[in-house]
XYZ file of C-alpha atoms in Angstrom:
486
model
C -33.499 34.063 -0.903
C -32.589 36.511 -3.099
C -30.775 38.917 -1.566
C -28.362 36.068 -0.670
C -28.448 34.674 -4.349
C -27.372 38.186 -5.166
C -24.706 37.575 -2.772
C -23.814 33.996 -4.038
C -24.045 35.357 -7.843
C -21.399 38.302 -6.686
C -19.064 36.375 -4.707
C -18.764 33.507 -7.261
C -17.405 35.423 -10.306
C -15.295 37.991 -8.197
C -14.097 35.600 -5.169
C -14.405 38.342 -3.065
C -16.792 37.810 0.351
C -20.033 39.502 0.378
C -22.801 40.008 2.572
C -26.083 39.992 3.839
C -27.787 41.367 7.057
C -31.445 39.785 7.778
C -33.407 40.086 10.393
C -33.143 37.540 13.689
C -34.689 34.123 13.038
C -37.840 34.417 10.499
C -35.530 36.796 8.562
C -32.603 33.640 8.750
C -35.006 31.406 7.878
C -35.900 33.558 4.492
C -32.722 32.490 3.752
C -33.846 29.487 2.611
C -32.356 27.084 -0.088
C -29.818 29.944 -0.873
C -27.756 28.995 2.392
C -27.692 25.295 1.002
C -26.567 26.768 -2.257
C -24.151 28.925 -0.938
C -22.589 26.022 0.879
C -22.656 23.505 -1.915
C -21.559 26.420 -4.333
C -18.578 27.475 -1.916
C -19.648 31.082 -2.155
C -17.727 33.481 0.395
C -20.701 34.990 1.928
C -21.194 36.340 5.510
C -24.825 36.439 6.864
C -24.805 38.439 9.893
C -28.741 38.197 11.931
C -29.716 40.381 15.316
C -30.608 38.049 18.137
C -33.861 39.396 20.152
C -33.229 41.539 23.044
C -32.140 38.935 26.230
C -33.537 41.791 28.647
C -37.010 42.254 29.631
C -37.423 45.999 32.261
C -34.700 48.238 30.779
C -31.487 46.615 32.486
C -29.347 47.679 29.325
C -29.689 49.932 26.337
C -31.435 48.020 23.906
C -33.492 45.515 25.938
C -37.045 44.381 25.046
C -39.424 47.390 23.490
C -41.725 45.519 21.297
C -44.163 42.706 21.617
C -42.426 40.769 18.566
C -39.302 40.629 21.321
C -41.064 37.515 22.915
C -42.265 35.970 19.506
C -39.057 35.694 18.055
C -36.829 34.940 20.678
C -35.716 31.002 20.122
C -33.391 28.627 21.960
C -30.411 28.619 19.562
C -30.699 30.670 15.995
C -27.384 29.499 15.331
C -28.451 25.980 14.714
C -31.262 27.337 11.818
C -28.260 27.268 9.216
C -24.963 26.353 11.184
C -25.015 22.999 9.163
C -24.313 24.663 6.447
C -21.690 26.645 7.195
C -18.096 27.310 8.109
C -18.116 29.581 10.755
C -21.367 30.346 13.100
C -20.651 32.490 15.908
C -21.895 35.541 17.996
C -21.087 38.839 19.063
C -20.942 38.711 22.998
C -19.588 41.890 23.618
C -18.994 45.183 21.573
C -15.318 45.336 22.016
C -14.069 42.263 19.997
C -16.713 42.768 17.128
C -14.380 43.540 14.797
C -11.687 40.131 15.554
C -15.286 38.120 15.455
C -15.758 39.674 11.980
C -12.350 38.653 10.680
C -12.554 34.952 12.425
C -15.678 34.871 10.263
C -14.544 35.843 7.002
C -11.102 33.720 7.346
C -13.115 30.565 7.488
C -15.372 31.948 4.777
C -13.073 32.544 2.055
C -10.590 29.713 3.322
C -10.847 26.742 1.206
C -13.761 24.926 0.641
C -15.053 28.814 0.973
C -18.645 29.030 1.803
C -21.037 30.941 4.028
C -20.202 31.595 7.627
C -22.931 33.499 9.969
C -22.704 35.853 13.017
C -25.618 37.051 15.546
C -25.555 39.937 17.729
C -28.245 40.813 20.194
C -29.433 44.563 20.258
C -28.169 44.910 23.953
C -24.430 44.071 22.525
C -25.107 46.191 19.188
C -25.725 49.368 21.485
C -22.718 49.226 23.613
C -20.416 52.127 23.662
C -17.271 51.388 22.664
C -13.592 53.212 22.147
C -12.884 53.461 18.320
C -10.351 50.685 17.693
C -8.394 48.905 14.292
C -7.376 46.024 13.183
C -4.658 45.303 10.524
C -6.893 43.772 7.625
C -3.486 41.556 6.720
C -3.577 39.501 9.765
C -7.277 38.247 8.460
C -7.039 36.620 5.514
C -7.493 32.914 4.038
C -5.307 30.722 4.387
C -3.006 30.033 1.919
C -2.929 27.121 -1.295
C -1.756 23.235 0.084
C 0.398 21.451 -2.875
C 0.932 18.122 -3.427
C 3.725 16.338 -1.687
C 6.826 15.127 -4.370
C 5.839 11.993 -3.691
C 2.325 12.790 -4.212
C 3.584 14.382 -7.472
C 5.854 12.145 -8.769
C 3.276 8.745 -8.321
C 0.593 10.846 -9.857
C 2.068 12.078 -12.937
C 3.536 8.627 -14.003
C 0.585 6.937 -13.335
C -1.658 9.457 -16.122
C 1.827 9.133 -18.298
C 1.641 5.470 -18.227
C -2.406 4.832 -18.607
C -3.541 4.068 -21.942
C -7.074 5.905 -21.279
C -6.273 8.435 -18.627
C -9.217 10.569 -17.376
C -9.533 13.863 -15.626
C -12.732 14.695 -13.666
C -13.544 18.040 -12.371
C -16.166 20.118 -10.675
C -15.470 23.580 -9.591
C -11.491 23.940 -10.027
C -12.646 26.617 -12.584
C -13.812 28.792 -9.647
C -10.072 29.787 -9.911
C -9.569 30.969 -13.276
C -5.840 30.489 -13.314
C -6.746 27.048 -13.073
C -8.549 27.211 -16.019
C -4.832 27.977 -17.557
C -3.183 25.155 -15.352
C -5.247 22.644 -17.131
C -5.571 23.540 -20.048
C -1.301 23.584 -19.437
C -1.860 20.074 -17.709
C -3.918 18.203 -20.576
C -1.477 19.492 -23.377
C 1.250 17.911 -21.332
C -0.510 14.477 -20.970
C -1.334 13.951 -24.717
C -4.370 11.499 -24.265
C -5.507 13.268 -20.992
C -9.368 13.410 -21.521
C -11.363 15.763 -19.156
C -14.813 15.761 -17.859
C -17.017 18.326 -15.876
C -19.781 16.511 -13.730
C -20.440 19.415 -11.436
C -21.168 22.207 -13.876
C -20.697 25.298 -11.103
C -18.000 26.853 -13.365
C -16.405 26.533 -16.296
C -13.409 24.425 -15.541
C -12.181 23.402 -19.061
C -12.881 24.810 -22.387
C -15.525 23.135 -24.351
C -13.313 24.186 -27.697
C -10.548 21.963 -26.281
C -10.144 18.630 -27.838
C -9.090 17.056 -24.836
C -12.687 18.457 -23.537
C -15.666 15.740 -22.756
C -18.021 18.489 -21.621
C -20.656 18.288 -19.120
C -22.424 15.385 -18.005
C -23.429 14.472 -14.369
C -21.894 11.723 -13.622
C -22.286 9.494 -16.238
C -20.017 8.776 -19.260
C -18.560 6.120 -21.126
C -14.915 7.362 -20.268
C -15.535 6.905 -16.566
C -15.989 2.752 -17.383
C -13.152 2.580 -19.485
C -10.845 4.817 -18.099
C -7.507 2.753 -16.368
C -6.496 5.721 -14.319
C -8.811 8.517 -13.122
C -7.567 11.762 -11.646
C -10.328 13.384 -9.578
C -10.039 17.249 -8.943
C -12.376 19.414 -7.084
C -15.449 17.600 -7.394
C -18.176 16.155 -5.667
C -19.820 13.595 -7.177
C -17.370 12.153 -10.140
C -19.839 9.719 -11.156
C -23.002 7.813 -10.141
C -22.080 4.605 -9.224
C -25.768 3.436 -9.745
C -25.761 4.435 -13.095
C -21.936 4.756 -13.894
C -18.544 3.882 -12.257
C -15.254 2.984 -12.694
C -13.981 -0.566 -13.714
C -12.472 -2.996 -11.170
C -9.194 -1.697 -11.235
C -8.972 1.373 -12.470
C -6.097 3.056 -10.404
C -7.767 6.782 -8.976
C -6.822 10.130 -7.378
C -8.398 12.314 -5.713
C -6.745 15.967 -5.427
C -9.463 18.410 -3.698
C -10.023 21.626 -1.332
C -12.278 19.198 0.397
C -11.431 15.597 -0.475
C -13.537 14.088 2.559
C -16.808 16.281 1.746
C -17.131 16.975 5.406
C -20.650 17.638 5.319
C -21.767 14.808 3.569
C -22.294 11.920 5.963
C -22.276 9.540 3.077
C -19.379 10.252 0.271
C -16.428 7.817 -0.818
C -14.934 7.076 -3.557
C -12.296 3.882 -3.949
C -9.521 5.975 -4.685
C -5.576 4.890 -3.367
C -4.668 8.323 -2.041
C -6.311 11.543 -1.617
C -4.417 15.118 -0.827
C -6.348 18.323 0.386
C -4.586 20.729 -1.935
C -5.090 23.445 -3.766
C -5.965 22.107 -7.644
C -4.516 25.388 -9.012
C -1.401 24.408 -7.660
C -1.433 20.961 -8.113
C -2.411 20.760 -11.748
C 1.035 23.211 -12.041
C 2.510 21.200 -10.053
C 2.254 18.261 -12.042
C 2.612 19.495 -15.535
C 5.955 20.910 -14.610
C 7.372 17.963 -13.034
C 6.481 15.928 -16.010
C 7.732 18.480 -18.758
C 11.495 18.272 -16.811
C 11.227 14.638 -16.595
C 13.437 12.832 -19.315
C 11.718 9.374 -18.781
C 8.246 10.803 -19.083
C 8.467 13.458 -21.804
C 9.762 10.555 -23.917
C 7.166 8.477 -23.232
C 4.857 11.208 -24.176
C 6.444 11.986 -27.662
C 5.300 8.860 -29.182
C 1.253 9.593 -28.240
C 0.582 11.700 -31.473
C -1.568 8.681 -32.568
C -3.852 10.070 -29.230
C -3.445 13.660 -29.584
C -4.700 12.967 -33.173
C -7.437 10.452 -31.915
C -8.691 13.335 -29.690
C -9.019 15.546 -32.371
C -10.858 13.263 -34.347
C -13.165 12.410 -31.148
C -13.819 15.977 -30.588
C -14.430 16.871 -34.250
C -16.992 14.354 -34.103
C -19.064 15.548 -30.830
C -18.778 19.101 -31.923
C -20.600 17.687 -35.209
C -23.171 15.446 -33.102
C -23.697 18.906 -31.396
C -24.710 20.935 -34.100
C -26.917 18.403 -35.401
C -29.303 18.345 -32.542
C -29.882 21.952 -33.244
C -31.575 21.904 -35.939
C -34.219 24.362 -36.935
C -38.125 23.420 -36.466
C -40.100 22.687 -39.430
C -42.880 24.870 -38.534
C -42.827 27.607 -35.620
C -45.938 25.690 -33.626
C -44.496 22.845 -32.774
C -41.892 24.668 -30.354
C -38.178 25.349 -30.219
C -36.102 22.405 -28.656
C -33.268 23.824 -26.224
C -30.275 22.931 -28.103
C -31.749 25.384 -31.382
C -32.951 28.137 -29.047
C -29.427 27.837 -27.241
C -27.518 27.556 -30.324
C -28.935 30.624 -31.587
C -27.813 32.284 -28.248
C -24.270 31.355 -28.867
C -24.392 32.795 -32.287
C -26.472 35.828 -31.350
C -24.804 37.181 -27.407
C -21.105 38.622 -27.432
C -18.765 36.280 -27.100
C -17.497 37.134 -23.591
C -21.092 36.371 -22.047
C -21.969 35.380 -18.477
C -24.281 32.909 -18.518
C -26.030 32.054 -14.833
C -27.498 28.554 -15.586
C -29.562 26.725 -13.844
C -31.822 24.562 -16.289
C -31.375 21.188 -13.967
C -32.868 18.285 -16.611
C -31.274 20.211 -19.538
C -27.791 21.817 -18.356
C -26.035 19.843 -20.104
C -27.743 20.089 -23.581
C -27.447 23.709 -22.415
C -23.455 23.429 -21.843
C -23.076 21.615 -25.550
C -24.416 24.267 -27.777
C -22.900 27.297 -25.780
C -19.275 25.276 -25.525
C -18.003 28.055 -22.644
C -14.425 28.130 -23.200
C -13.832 31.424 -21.348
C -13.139 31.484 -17.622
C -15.680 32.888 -15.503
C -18.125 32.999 -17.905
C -20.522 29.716 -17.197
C -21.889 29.913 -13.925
C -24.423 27.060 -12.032
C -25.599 26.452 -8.758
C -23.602 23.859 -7.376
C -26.358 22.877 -5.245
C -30.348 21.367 -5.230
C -31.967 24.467 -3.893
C -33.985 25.804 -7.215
C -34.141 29.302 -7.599
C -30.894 30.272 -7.518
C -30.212 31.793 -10.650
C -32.638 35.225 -10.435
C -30.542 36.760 -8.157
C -26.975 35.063 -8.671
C -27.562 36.951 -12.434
C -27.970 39.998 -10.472
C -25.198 39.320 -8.424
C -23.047 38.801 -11.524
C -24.444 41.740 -13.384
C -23.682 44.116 -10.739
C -20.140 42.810 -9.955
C -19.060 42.938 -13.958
C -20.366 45.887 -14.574
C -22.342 47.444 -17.701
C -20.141 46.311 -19.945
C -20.508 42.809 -19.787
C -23.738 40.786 -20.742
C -25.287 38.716 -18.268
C -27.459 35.892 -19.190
C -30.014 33.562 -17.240
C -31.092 30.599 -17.903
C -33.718 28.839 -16.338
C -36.462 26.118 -16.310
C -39.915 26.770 -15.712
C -40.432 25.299 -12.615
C -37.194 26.782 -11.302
C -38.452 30.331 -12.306
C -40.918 30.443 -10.359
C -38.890 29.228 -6.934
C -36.759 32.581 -7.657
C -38.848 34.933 -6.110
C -39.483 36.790 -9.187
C -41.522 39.621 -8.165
C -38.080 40.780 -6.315
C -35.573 39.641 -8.597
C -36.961 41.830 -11.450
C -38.288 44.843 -8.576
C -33.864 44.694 -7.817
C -33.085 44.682 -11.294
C -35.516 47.923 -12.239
C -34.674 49.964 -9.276
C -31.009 49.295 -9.354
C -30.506 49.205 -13.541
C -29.112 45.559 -13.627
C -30.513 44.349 -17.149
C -30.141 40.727 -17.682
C -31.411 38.862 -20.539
C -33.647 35.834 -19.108
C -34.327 32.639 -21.288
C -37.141 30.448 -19.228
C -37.113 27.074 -20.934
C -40.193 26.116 -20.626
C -41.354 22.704 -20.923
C -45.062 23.244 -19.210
C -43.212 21.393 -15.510
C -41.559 19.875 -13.678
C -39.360 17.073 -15.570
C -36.945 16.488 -12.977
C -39.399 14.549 -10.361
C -40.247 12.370 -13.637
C -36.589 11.567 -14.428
C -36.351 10.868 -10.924
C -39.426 8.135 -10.776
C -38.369 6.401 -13.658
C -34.975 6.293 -12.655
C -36.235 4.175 -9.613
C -38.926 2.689 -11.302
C -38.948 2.966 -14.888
C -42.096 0.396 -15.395
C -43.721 1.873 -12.270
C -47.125 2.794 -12.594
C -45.794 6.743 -12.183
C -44.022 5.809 -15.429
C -47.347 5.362 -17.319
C -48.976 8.641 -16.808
C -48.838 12.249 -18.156
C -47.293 14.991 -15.852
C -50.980 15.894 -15.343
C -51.737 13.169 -13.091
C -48.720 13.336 -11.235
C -49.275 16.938 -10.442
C -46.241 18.253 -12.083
C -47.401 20.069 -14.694
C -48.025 23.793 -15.201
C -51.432 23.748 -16.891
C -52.464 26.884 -17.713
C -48.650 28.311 -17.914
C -47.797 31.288 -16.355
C -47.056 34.399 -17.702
C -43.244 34.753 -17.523
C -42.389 37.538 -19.207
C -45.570 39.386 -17.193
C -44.454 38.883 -14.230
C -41.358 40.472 -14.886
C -42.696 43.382 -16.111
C -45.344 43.801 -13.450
C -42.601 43.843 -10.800
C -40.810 45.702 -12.852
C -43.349 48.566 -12.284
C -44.656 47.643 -15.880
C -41.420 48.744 -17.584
């Protein structure tokens, strides 16, 4: 879990692959949530597992010396974590290794990028074989999809024309040039609101005044919006909770516009592209800053450039008034004063690796990321994530930049500490870590009452629904026990 997290963590802010040997099938299986994560999180990581020896008496170098041989030979490894991944193959033969390898690593950094997973037996890993190259080039992902002109030109005239056009996002900050592109984009379309319900990078800056911040799939904006542009993102709204009104025109612009592995996912949007958002957001504010009908049409929306202001002005304000200081130092610190004073307190430039689940997004309002690269979350369900993605992050950014974790109770604990802070002694990764502790697990309670908010679940402390974390562990003992008591 951790190692992979590292992985994950490293791979995220640097989009470069990385990866992680285990051991045959208990060691795959170790793996755990981190391969969901990985896959939800489109992290380009390669797992690469040993197969148990398929020879019993000594037919090949390599075959069967141990009695753990037999235990852990299964049917099909593969099919432990191929689900969740782009690629799964295996080595068959020494002589190709090296083509498998780059077959691999093109479908894990291609976009959607995400985990892709080789296994070799030992007989294969001890063939001799003549030294051989490949040329690196001819491996690589494949290359950015644009919109058609078509695509383009029906796209940008219908956000021109809409008198509450909205922009919903995900992960398009994973690229930080498209960061740039939309910031570009929503300067262009004076009016052009944007939202983040996915919260695995930071995708628009908070400081903008076209910026909505995060919220998972729920907002006002998404019921009155009358045309919706949808761009890298998974779950725009919550349709249970929050959708779209009958008729709002929408678009949906994404790496991965059918979700392929999500049997259930649609959206009633008119057309959908698989394109590169990067591209397509500079695709689209360029064809409507050389078009004569549209740029005029835009030049008489200061009354919504100045209406967004306004709008913005007043949720910064909202903002700061939820962080207000406690009256007295017993009663606790709520998260949006403890995580205001970490805006005001941590260099500017800050990584923060978040993974508070119930309270991300009271999280994401006080520290308003507006940097690229600088707000990462997990992307996925699989709690736990965040001890070793911070590592990940600290090591790939070097000591220069402060790294920053934070993380609720509950999903402390499911991070393996005891290795997370062993890794960060013995290999001098410091990371600050900020638990936010509220004595459980909330999220199975938001859950119950969601379903059943007059349920009989719904009238009964966390105690009795075996959620709570009565006595409370230690946190910051733990770390320093594994930490050799440093």
């Amino acid at each position: 879990m951790v190692a992979l997290s590292m992985a994950d963590g490293y791979a995220r802010f640097t989009s470069k692959p990385q990866c992680v040997i285990v051991h045959v099938d208990v060691g795959t299986q170790g793996l755990g949530a981190a391969v969901h994560n990985a896959s939800c999180g489109r992290a380009p990581v390669l797992i690469f597992a040993g197969l148990s020896p398929y020879t019993c008496d000594g037919e090949y170098r390599g075959s069967r010396t141990e009695y753990i041989h037999w235990i852990q030979d299964v049917p099909d490894q593969k099919e432990i974590v191929s689900q969740y991944c782009r690629y799964s193959g295996e080595f068959k033969c020494g002589k190709n290794v090296k083509q498998m390898i780059g077959r691999a690593l093109q479908f894990a950094t291609s976009a959607p990028a995400g985990p892709a997973y080789l296994v070799g037996a030992r007989e294969v890993l001890e063939e001799d074989i003549e030294p051989y190259e490949v040329e690196q080039v001819h491996w690589g992902p494949l290359g950015p999809a644009a919109l058609t002109e078509e695509a383009v030109q029906e796209i940008s005239e219908a956000l021109v024309g809409a008198k509450e056009p909205l922009l919903i996002t995900g992960y398009s900050g994973r690229s930080h040039d498209a960061v740039a592109q939309l910031v570009t984009f929503a300067d262009t379309v004076k009016g052009l609101r944007v939202l983040d319900t996915g919260g695995s990078d930071m995708c628009f800056p908070a400081s903008h005044r076209a910026s909505l911040g995060l919220r998972y799939g729920v907002h006002d904006r998404i019921k009155t919006a009358d045309v919706i542009l949808v761009a890298d993102c998974d779950v725009p709204w919550i349709p249970t909770q929050c959708k779209p009104s009958p008729g709002t025109r929408i678009f949906h612009i994404d790496s991965d516009p059918l979700k392929q592995q999500m049997p259930v996912f649609y959206i009633p949007a008119e057309a959908r592209y698989k394109v590169d958002c990067c591209t397509a957001f500079r695709q689209l504010h360029t064809y409507i800053s050389r078009t004569p009908a549209l740029t005029s049409k835009l030049s008489t929306y200061s009354d919504r450039w100045n209406a967004l202001e306004r709008g913005h002005r007043e949720r910064i304000s909202t903002i700061r008034s939820l962080a207000t200081r406690p009256s007295s130092p017993e009663s606790g610190y709520n998260v949006s004063y403890l995580t205001s004073l970490l805006r005001s307190l941590l260099p500017h430039d800050t990584i923060f690796a978040v993974e508070a689940v119930t309270l991300s997004a009271f999280v994401a309002d006080q520290l308003l990321p507006s940097l690229p690269g600088t707000w990462l979350n997990c992307g996925g369900g699989g709690l736990g994530w965040s001890g070793g993605a911070s590592l990940g992050i600290k090591l790939a950014a070097g000591p220069k930049r402060f790294v920053c974790q934070i993380v609720g109770d509950g999903t402390f604990l499911f991070s393996v500490p005891g290795s997370v802070y062993w890794i960060s002694q013995k290999y001098s990764l410091p990371v600050l870590t900020i638990v936010l502790n509220n004595k459980g697990w909330n999220a199975p309670r938001r859950s119950l009452l969601l379903v059943h908010p007059q349920g009989e679940g719904s009238k009964v402390g966390n105690e009795e629904l075996n959620i709570a974390f009565e006595p409370g562990p230690d946190y910051a003992g733990i770390a320093k026990a594994a930490g050799g008591g440093r």
